[in-house]
Amino acid sequence: MKILRRLGPSPAERGSLNGETCPDIFELSDGSFAIIGTEATAALDRKLPADASRGEDERIIVISRETLIRAKVDIPDA
């Protein structure tokens, strides 16, 4: 599995002062997406809707609204 491309502008282009430790979204060679964000499993796990669940190997990651909205242009429709 490899990172193919970043979705949306880089952290520096979004105004990060150091451009290194900010949310990011990447498309992977297998068609999946990798997210860099704040780990929030403990805070949100019990607040998931009744029809949502999380596997033992899964974590809840939070990214800013701006990160996702600015990446929208690069997210494929299919």
mmCIF file of C-alpha atoms in Angstrom:
data_model
loop_
_atom_site.group_PDB
_atom_site.id
_atom_site.type_symbol
_atom_site.label_atom_id
_atom_site.label_comp_id
_atom_site.label_asym_id
_atom_site.label_seq_id
_atom_site.Cartn_x
_atom_site.Cartn_y
_atom_site.Cartn_z
ATOM 1 C CA MET A 1 0.000 0.000 0.000
ATOM 2 C CA LYS A 2 1.340 3.425 -0.982
ATOM 3 C CA ILE A 3 0.230 7.025 -0.622
ATOM 4 C CA LEU A 4 -0.818 8.210 -4.075
ATOM 5 C CA ARG A 5 -1.739 11.814 -3.373
ATOM 6 C CA ARG A 6 -2.890 14.377 -0.845
ATOM 7 C CA LEU A 7 -6.530 15.469 -1.006
ATOM 8 C CA GLY A 8 -6.859 19.209 -0.661
ATOM 9 C CA PRO A 9 -4.171 21.751 0.073
ATOM 10 C CA SER A 10 -1.186 21.013 2.284
ATOM 11 C CA PRO A 11 -1.211 22.135 5.933
ATOM 12 C CA ALA A 12 1.097 25.029 5.017
ATOM 13 C CA GLU A 13 -1.330 26.139 2.289
ATOM 14 C CA ARG A 14 -4.130 26.037 4.881
ATOM 15 C CA GLY A 15 -2.179 28.390 7.157
ATOM 16 C CA SER A 16 -0.280 26.024 9.470
ATOM 17 C CA LEU A 17 2.567 27.898 11.088
ATOM 18 C CA ASN A 18 4.949 24.943 11.008
ATOM 19 C CA GLY A 19 3.248 22.930 8.243
ATOM 20 C CA GLU A 20 4.101 19.673 9.971
ATOM 21 C CA THR A 21 1.520 18.719 12.573
ATOM 22 C CA CYS A 22 -1.874 19.348 11.036
ATOM 23 C CA PRO A 23 -4.803 17.261 9.809
ATOM 24 C CA ASP A 24 -4.322 15.742 6.377
ATOM 25 C CA ILE A 25 -6.116 13.349 4.006
ATOM 26 C CA PHE A 26 -4.371 10.992 1.573
ATOM 27 C CA GLU A 27 -5.617 8.612 -1.125
ATOM 28 C CA LEU A 28 -3.941 5.196 -0.986
ATOM 29 C CA SER A 29 -3.002 2.831 -3.797
ATOM 30 C CA ASP A 30 -5.736 0.367 -2.793
ATOM 31 C CA GLY A 31 -8.450 3.039 -3.089
ATOM 32 C CA SER A 32 -8.708 3.654 0.672
ATOM 33 C CA PHE A 33 -8.014 6.939 2.411
ATOM 34 C CA ALA A 34 -5.625 7.678 5.285
ATOM 35 C CA ILE A 35 -6.414 10.459 7.735
ATOM 36 C CA ILE A 36 -4.054 12.342 10.022
ATOM 37 C CA GLY A 37 -6.087 13.886 12.806
ATOM 38 C CA THR A 38 -6.678 13.987 16.525
ATOM 39 C CA GLU A 39 -7.393 10.609 18.123
ATOM 40 C CA ALA A 40 -10.771 10.942 19.890
ATOM 41 C CA THR A 41 -11.900 7.356 20.467
ATOM 42 C CA ALA A 42 -12.215 7.650 24.248
ATOM 43 C CA ALA A 43 -14.209 10.873 24.007
ATOM 44 C CA LEU A 44 -16.595 9.786 21.233
ATOM 45 C CA ASP A 45 -16.903 5.986 21.356
ATOM 46 C CA ARG A 46 -19.917 5.931 23.703
ATOM 47 C CA LYS A 47 -21.521 8.789 21.774
ATOM 48 C CA LEU A 48 -21.706 6.921 18.462
ATOM 49 C CA PRO A 49 -25.238 6.475 17.080
ATOM 50 C CA ALA A 50 -26.918 3.149 17.846
ATOM 51 C CA ASP A 51 -26.397 1.946 14.277
ATOM 52 C CA ALA A 52 -22.636 2.674 14.288
ATOM 53 C CA SER A 53 -19.864 0.554 15.747
ATOM 54 C CA ARG A 54 -16.090 0.486 15.899
ATOM 55 C CA GLY A 55 -13.884 -2.563 15.572
ATOM 56 C CA GLU A 56 -11.096 -3.231 18.062
ATOM 57 C CA ASP A 57 -8.506 -2.202 15.481
ATOM 58 C CA GLU A 58 -10.359 1.022 14.553
ATOM 59 C CA ARG A 59 -10.042 4.478 16.077
ATOM 60 C CA ILE A 60 -12.203 7.593 15.864
ATOM 61 C CA ILE A 61 -10.170 10.406 14.318
ATOM 62 C CA VAL A 62 -11.241 14.043 14.204
ATOM 63 C CA ILE A 63 -10.177 16.471 11.472
ATOM 64 C CA SER A 64 -11.196 20.074 11.130
ATOM 65 C CA ARG A 65 -14.169 21.028 9.005
ATOM 66 C CA GLU A 66 -11.866 23.186 6.859
ATOM 67 C CA THR A 67 -9.598 20.209 6.108
ATOM 68 C CA LEU A 68 -12.465 18.106 4.743
ATOM 69 C CA ILE A 69 -14.245 20.912 2.907
ATOM 70 C CA ARG A 70 -11.051 22.021 1.167
ATOM 71 C CA ALA A 71 -10.295 18.395 0.208
ATOM 72 C CA LYS A 72 -13.760 17.961 -1.335
ATOM 73 C CA VAL A 73 -12.588 19.093 -4.769
ATOM 74 C CA ASP A 74 -10.095 16.184 -4.845
ATOM 75 C CA ILE A 75 -12.437 13.460 -3.543
ATOM 76 C CA PRO A 76 -13.590 11.242 -6.413
ATOM 77 C CA ASP A 77 -17.329 10.777 -7.008
ATOM 78 C CA ALA A 78 -16.934 7.031 -7.481
#
